[in-house]
Coordinates of C-alpha atoms (C1' of nucleotides) in Angstrom, one line a residue:
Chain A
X1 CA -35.1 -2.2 4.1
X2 CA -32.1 -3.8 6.0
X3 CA -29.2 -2.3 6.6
X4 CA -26.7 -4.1 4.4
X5 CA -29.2 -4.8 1.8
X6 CA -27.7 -5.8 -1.8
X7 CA -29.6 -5.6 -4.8
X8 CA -30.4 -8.1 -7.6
X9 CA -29.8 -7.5 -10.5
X10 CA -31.3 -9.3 -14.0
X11 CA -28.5 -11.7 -14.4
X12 CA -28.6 -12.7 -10.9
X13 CA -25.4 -10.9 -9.8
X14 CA -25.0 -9.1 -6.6
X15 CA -23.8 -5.6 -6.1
X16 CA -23.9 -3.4 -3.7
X17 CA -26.2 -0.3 -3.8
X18 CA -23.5 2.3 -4.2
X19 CA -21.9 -0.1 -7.3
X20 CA -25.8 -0.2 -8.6
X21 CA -25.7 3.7 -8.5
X22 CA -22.6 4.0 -10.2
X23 CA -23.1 2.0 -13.1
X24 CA -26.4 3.0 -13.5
X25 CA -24.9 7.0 -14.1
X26 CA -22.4 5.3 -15.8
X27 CA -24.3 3.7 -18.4
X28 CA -26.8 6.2 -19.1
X29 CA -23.6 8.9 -19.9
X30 CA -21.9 6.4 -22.2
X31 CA -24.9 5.4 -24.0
X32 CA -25.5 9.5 -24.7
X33 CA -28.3 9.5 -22.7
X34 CA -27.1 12.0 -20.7
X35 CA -25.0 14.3 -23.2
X36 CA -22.1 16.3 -22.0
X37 CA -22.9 19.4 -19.8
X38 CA -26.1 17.7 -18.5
X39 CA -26.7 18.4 -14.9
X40 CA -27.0 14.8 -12.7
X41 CA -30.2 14.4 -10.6
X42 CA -28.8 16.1 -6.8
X43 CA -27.5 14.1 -4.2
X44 CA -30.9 14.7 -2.3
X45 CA -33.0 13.6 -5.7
X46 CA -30.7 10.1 -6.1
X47 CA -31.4 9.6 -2.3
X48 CA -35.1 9.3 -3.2
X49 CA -35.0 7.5 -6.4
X50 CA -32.6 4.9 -4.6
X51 CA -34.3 5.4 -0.8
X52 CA -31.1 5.6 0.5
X53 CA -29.2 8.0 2.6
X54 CA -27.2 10.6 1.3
X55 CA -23.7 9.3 1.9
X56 CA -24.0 6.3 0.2
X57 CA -24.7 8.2 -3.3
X58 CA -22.0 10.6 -1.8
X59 CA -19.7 7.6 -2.6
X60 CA -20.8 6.9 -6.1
X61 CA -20.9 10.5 -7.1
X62 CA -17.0 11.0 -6.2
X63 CA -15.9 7.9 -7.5
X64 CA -17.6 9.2 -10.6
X65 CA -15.8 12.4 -10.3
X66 CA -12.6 11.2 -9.7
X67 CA -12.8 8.7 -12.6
X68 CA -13.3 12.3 -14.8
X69 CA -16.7 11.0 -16.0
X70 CA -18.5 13.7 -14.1
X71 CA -17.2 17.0 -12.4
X72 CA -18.7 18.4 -9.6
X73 CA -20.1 22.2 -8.0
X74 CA -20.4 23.2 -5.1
X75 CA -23.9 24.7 -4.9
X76 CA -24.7 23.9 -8.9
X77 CA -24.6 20.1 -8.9
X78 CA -23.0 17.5 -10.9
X79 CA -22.6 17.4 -14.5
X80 CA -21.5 15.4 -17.5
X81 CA -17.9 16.5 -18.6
X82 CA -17.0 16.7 -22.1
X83 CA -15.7 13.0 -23.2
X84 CA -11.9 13.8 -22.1
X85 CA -8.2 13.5 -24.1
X86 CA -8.4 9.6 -24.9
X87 CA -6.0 7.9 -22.3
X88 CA -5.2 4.0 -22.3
X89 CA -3.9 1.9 -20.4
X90 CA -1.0 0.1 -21.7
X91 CA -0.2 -3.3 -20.1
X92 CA 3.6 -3.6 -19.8
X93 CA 4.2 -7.3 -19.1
X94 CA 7.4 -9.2 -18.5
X95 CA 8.9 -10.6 -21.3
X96 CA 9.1 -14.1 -20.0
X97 CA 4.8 -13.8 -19.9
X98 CA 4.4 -12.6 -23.0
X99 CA 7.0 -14.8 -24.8
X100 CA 5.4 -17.7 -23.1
X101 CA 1.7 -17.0 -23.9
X102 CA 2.7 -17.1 -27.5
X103 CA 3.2 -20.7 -26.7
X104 CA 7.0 -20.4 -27.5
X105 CA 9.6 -21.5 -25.2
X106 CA 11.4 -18.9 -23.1
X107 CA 15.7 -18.2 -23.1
X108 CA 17.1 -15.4 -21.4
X109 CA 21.1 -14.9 -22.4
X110 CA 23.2 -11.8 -20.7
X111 CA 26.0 -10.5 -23.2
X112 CA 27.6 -7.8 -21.3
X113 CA 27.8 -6.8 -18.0
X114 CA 29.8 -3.5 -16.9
X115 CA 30.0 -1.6 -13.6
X116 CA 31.3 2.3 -14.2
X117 CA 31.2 5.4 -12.9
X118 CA 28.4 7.7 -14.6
X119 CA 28.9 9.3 -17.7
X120 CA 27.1 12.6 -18.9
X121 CA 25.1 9.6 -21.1
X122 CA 24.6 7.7 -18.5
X123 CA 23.4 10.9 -16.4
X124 CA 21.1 11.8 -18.6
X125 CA 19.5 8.4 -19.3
X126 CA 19.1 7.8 -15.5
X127 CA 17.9 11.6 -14.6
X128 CA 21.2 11.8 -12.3
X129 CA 22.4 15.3 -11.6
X130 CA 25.7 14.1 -9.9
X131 CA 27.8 11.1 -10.8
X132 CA 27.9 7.9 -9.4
X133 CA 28.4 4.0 -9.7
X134 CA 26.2 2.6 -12.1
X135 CA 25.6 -1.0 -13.8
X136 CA 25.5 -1.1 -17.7
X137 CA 24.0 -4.7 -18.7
X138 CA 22.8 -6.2 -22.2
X139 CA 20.9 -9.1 -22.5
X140 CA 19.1 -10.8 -25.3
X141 CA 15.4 -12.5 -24.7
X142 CA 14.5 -15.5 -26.9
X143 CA 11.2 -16.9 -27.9
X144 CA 12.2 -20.1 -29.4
X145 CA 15.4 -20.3 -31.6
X146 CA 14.5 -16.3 -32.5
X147 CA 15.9 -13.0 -30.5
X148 CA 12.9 -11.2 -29.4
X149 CA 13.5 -8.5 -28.2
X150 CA 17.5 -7.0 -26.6
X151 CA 17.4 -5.2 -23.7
X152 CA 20.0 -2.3 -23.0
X153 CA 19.9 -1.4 -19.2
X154 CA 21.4 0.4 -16.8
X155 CA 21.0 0.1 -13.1
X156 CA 21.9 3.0 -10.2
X157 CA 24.0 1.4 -7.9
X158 CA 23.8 4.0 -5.0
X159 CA 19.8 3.5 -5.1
X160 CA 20.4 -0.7 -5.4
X161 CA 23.3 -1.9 -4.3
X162 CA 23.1 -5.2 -4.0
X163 CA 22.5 -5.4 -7.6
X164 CA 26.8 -4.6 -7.9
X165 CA 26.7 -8.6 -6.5
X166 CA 24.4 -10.0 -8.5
X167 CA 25.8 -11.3 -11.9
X168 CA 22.4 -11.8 -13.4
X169 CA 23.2 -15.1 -16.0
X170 CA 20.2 -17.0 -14.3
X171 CA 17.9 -14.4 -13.5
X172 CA 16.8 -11.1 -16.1
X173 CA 17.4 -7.9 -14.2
X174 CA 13.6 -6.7 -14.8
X175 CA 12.3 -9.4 -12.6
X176 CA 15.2 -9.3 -10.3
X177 CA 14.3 -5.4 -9.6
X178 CA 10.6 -5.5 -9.5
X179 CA 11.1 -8.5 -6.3
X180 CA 13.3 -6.1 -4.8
X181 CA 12.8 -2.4 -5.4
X182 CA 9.3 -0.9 -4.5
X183 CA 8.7 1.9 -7.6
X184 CA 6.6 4.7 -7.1
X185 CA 6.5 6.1 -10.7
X186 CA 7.9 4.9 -14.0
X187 CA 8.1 6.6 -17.1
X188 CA 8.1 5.4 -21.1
X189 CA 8.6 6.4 -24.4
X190 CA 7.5 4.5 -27.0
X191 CA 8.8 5.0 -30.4
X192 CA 10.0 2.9 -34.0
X193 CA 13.9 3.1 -35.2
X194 CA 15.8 1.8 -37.7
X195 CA 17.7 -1.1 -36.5
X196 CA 21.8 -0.5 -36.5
X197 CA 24.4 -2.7 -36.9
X198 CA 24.9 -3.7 -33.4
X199 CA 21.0 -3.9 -32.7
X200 CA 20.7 -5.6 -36.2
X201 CA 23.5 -8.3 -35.2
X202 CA 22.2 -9.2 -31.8
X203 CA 18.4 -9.1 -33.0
X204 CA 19.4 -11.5 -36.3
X205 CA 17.7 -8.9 -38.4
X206 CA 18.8 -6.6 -41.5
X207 CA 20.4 -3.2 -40.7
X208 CA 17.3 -0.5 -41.6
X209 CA 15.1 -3.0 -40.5
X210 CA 12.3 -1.2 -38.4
X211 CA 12.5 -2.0 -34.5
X212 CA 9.6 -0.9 -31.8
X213 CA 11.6 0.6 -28.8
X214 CA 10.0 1.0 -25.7
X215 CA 12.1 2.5 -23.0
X216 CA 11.5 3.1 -19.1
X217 CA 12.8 4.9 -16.4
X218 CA 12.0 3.9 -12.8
X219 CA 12.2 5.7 -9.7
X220 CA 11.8 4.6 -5.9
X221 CA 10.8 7.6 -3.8
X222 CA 12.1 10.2 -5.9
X223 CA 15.5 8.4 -6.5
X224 CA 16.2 7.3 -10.2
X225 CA 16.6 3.1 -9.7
X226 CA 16.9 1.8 -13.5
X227 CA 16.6 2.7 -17.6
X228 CA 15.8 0.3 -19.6
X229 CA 15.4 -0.5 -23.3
X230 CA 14.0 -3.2 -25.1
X231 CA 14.1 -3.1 -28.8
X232 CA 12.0 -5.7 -30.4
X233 CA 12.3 -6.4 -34.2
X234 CA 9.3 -4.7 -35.9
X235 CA 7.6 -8.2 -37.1
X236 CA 7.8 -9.6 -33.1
X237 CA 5.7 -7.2 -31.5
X238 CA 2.8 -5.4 -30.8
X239 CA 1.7 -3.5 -27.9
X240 CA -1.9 -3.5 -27.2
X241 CA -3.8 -1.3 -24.7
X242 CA -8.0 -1.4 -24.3
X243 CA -9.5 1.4 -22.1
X244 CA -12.6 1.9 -21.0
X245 CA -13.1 5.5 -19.8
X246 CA -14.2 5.1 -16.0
X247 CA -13.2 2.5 -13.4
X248 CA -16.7 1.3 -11.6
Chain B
X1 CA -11.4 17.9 17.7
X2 CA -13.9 19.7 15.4
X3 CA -16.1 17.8 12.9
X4 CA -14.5 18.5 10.0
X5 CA -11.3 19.2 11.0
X6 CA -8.3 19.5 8.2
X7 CA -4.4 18.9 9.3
X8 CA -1.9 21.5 8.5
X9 CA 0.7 19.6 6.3
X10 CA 4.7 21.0 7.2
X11 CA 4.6 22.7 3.6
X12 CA 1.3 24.5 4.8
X13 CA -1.0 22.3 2.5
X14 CA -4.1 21.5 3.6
X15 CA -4.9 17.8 3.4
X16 CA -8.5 16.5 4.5
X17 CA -7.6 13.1 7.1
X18 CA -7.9 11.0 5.0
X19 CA -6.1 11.7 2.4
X20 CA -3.4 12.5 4.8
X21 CA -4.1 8.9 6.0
X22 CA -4.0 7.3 3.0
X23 CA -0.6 9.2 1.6
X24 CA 1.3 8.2 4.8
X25 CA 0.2 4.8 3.8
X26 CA 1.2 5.0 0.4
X27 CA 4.7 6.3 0.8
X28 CA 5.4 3.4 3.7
X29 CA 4.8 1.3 1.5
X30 CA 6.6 3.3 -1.7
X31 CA 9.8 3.8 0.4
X32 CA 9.7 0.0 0.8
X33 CA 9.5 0.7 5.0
X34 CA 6.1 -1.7 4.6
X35 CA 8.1 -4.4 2.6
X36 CA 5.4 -7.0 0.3
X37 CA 3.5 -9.2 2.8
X38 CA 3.9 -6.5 6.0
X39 CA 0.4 -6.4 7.5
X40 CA -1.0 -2.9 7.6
X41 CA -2.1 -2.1 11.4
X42 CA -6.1 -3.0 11.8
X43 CA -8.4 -0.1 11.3
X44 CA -9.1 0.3 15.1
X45 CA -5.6 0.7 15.7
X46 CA -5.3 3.3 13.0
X47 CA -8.3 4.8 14.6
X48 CA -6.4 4.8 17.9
X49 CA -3.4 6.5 15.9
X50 CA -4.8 9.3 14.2
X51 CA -7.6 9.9 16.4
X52 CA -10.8 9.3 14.5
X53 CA -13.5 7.2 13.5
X54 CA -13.3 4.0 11.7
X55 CA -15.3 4.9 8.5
X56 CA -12.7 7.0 8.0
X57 CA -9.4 4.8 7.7
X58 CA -11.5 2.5 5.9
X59 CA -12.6 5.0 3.3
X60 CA -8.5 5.5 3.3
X61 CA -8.1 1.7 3.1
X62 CA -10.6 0.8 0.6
X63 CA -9.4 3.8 -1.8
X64 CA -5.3 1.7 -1.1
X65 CA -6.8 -1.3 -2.1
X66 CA -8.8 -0.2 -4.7
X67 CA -5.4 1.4 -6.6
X68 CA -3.8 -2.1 -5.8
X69 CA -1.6 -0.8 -3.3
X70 CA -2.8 -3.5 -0.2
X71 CA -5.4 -6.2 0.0
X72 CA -7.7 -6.2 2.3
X73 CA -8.5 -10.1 4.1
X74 CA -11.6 -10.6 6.5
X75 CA -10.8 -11.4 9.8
X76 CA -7.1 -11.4 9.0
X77 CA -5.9 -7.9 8.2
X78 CA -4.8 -5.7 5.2
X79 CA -1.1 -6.6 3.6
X80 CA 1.2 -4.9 1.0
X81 CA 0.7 -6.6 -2.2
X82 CA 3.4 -7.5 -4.2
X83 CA 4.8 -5.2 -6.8
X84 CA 2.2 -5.3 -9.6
X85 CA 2.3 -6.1 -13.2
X86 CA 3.8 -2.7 -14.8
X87 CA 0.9 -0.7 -16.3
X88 CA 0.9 2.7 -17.8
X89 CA -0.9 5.4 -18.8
X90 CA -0.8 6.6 -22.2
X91 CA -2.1 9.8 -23.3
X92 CA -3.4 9.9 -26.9
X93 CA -3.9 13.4 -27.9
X94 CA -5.4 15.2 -30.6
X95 CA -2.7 15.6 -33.7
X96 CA -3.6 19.3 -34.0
X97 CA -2.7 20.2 -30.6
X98 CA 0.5 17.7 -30.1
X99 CA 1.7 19.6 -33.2
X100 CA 1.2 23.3 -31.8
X101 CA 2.8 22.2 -28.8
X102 CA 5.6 22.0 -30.7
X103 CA 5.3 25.5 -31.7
X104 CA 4.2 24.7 -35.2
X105 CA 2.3 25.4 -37.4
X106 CA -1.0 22.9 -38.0
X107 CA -2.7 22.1 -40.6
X108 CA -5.3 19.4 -42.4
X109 CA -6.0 17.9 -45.5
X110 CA -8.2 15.9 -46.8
X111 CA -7.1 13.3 -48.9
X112 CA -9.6 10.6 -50.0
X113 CA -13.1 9.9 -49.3
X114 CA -15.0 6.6 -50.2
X115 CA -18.9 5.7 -49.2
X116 CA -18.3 1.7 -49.9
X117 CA -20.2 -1.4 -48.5
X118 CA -17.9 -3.0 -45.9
X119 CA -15.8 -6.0 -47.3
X120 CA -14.3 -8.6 -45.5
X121 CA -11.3 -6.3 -44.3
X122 CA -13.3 -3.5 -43.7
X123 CA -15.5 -5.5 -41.5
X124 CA -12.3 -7.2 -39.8
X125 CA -10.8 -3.8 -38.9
X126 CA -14.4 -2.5 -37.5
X127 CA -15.0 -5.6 -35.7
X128 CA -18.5 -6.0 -37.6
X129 CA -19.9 -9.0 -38.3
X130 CA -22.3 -8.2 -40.9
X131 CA -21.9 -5.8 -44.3
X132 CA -23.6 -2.5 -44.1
X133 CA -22.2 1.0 -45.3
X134 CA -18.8 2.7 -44.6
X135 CA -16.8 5.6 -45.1
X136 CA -13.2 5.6 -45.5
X137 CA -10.9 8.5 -45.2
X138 CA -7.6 9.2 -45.8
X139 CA -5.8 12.4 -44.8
X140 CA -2.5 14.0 -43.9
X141 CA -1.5 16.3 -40.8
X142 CA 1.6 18.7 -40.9
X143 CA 3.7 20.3 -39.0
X144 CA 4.9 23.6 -40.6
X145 CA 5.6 22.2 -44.5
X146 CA 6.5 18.6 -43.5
X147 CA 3.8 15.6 -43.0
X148 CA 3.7 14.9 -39.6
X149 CA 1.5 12.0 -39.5
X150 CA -0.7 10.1 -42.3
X151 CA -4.7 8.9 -40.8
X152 CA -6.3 6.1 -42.7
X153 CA -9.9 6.1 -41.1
X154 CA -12.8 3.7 -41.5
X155 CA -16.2 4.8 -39.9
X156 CA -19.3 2.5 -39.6
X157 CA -22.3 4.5 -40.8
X158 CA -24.3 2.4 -39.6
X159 CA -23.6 3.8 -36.2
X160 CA -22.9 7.1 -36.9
X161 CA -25.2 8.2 -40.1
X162 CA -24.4 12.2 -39.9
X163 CA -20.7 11.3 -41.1
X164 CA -22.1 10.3 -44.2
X165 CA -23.4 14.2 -44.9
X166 CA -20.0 15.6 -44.0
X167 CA -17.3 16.2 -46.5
X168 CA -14.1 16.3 -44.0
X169 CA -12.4 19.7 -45.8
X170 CA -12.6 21.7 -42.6
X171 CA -12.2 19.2 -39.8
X172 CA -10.7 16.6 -39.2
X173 CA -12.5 12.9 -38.8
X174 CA -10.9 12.7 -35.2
X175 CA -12.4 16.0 -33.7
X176 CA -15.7 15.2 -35.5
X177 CA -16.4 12.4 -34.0
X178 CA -15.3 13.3 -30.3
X179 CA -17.8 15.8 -29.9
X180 CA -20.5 14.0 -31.1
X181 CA -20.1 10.1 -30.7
X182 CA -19.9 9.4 -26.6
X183 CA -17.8 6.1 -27.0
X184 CA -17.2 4.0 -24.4
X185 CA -14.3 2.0 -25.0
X186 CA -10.8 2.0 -27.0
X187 CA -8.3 -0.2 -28.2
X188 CA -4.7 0.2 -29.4
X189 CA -2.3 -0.9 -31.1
X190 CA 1.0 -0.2 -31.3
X191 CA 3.8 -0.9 -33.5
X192 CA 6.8 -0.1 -36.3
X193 CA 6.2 -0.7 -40.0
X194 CA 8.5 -0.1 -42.7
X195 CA 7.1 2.7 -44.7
X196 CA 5.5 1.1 -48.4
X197 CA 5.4 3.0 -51.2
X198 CA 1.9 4.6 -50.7
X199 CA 2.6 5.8 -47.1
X200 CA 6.2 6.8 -48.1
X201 CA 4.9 8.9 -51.0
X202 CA 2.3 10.3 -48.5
X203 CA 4.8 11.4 -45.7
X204 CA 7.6 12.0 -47.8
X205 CA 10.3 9.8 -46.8
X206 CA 12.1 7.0 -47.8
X207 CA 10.6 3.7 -49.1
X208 CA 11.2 1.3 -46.1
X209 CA 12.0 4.2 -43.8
X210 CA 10.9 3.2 -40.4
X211 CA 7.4 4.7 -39.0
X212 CA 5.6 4.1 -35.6
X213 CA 2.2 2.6 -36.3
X214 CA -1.0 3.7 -33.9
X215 CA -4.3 2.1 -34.3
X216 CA -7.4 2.7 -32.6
X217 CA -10.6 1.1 -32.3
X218 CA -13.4 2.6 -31.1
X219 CA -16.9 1.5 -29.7
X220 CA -19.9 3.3 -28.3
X221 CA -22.3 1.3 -26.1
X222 CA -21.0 -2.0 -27.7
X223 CA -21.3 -1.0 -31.3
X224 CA -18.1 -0.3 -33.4
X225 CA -18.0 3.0 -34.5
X226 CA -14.5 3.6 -36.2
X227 CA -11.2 2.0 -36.8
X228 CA -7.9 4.2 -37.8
X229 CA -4.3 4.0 -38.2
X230 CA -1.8 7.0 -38.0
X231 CA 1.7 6.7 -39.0
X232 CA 4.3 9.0 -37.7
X233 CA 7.8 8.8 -39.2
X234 CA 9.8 7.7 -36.8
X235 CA 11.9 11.1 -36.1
X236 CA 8.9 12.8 -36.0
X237 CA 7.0 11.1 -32.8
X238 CA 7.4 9.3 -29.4
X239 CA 4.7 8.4 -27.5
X240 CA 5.2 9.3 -24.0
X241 CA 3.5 7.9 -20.9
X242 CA 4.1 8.5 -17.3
X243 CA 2.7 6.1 -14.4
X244 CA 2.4 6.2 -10.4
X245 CA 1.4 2.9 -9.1
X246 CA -1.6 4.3 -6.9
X247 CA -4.3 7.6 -7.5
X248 CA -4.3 9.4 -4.2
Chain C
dA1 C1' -5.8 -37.4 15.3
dT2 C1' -9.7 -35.3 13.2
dG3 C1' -13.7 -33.2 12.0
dA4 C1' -17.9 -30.4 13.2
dC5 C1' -19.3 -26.2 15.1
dG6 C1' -19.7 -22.1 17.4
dA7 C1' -17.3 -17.8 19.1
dT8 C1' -14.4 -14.3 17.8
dT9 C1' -12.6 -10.9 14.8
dA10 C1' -11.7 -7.7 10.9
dT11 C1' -13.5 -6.0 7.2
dG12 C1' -17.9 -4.5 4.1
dT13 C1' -21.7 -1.6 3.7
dA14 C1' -25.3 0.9 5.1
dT15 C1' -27.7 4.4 8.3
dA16 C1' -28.6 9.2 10.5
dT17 C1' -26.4 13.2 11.8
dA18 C1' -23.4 17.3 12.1
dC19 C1' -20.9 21.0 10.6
dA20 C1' -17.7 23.1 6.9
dT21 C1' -17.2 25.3 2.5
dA22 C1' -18.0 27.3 -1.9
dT23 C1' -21.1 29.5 -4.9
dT24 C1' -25.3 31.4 -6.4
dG25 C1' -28.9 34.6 -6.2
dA26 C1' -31.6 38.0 -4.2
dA27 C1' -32.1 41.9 -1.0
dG28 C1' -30.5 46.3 0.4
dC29 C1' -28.0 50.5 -0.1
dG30 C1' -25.1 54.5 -1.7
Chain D
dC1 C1' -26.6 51.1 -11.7
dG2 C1' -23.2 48.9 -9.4
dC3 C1' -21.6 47.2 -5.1
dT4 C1' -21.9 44.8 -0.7
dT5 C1' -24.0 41.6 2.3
dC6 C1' -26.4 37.8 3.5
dA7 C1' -29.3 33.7 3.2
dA8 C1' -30.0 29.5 0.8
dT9 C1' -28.2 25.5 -1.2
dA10 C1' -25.3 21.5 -2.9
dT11 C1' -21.4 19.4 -2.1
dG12 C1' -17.2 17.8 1.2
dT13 C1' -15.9 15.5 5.1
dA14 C1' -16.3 13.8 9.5
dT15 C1' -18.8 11.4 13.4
dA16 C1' -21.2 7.3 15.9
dT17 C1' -23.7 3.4 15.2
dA18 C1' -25.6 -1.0 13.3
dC19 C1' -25.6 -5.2 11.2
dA20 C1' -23.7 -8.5 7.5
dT21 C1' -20.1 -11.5 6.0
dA22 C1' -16.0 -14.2 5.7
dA23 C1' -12.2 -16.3 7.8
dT24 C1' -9.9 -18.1 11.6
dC25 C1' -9.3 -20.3 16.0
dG26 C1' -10.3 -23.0 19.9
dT27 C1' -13.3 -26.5 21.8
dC28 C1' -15.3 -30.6 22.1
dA29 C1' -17.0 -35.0 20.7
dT30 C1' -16.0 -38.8 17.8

DNA sequence: ATGACGATTATGTATATACATATTGAAGCG
DNA sequence: CGCTTCAATATGTATATACATAATCGTCAT
């Protein structure tokens, strides 16, 4: 056997052993095979089946542990967890995307732009414990000749100051922010509302009418950077999120 | 320098190299010091830096790229990708103990049961493409005296047989089903629905009242196993989800 | 100029080995 | 019987090494 040998497999794709490994474990917990609490075959008994060296099913093993498919003791061996609180993964795209793979064309169109000091609301919204300049903006996104969804956000100015210049007509603040602010963790809460009269005049829809909000809170190394919220009329919008439970 | 050595962190963590590695990457990069496009140093001057061997900052390296974080380019380096497509996590968790995390009290009931042959929009929800034998459910959750959220269930018995034996008075479908069906994939949607006059009566609210929509569809080793829909009124639920752009 | 080609280089994947660490299980003892 | 101690064992993490592979760069001939 060579040294960087790669395996066939029936449909003529290449992987490489540890991959093989992996999805081989994989498949036989998914398909029930191996049930829940079922110990794995050892490190030293895989090394056999496979003949190959310890490490490289070392590798497979963890990444199946960190995925939560299997968990691991010291001494004991590996086993099957219990299948885990269902988690998915929710695919947050820009607006412009999304508007544009419904084969509509795209319009952005800011209503309101307004640089304050930090309210108690605006505090809260932004996670801000003491006050500061801040950027209140509204803008409506069109698909077509229809509103699709108004966004409501507000930007903290001593985290991105440059956004204080920017008058954003031409360019939406969310894509403006992601080209310039790295974000280490964001946050969302996804919920339905009745639509009132201000959302129900900009949106073109009925007051009561049911709205999907979806809002976000960003932060950049532990500072707070933006909230957002995008209502979208209830007919307009979907969000859609597929999960598999491990991530070969 | 010992085999397995481990680096004392300044808060007195222990951190094995490299993860220590791989976190100074990741918050370079997070702080936006290692701007989009930077190129990562090469992994024998890593090597150099921290003072060990080369499997090492490549297991760290790999692990960056794998989250997205960098990509990795023979012969020309690793480089800070741009900021990526917003994605988040969303945990879906059992009614029963969302509810008693409110400090509530739950409980179940059972509402309809149906054996049927699958129609065309039973088939359509489950993803099947031929008829066979169903079971739809319908049943309420609360929270203390009020309805907390209505589930409208289909299961394919053609997949999972036992269901057929089970009357659904004492657990719920969703509890059932996790601890016996392994599934191996999941999708949702999500959305807000006026309330109709069934699923008003149900949750007791308004006709027309606004309500956040969840549906799941589940499949075990490529066959569909169930489809269902919960409706929260919207005061009673947000979905929260919380994301960080790379899994240490 | 330009295109073919080989050397160089950085990453990809595997090996064998070594020692650390946590936990189990059995032996020994009061 | 219960407690301590200790050896055995499976995993965790690191090392050095080897060869494969892909991309780039310079050289040289056309």
């Amino acid at each position: 056997m060579s040294m960087a040998e790669t395996a066939e497999m029936e449909d003529g794709e290449t992987l490489s052993l540890h991959q093989r490994i992996l999805s081989d474990i994989r498949e036989k917990i998914l398909s029930g095979a191996w049930a829940p609490g079922h110990r794995i075959p050892f490190e030293h008994e895989l090394t056999a089946e496979y003949r190959c060296s310890r490490m490289t099913v070392n590798k497979a093993l963890s990444q199946l542990a960190k995925a939560g498919l299997i968990e691991r003791r010291r001494r004991s061996g590996s086993f099957v967890r219990q299948p885990q609180s269902q988690a998915a993964v929710l695919e947050l795209h820009d607006i412009r995307i999304e508007v544009e793979a419904l084969g509509l064309p795209y319009r952005y169109e800011r209503l309101e732009r307004l640089k304050r000091r930090s309210g108690a609301e605006d505090r809260a919204l932004l996670g801000l414990s003491a006050p500061g300049p801040v950027l209140w903006l509204e803008s409506l996104h069109f698909a077509g000749e229809r509103p699709f969804a108004l966004e409501q956000r507000l930007i903290n100015l001593s985290a991105v100051a440059e956004a204080a210049e920017e008058a954003f007509f031409e360019i939406a603040p969310g894509p403006w922010l992601i080209g310039r602010v790295p974000w280490s963790e964001a946050e969302h809460r996804i919920r339905a509302m009745a639509a009132d009269d201000h959302v129900a005049d900009a949106l073109d829809i009925d007051p009561g009418a049911p709205c999907l909000v979806v809002e976000r809170r960003t932060w950049s190394a532990e500072h707070p950077v933006t909230h957002v919220r995008f209502v979208y009329p209830a007919e307009s919008h979907t969000l859609v999120a597929r999960f598999t439970p491990s991530q070969g």
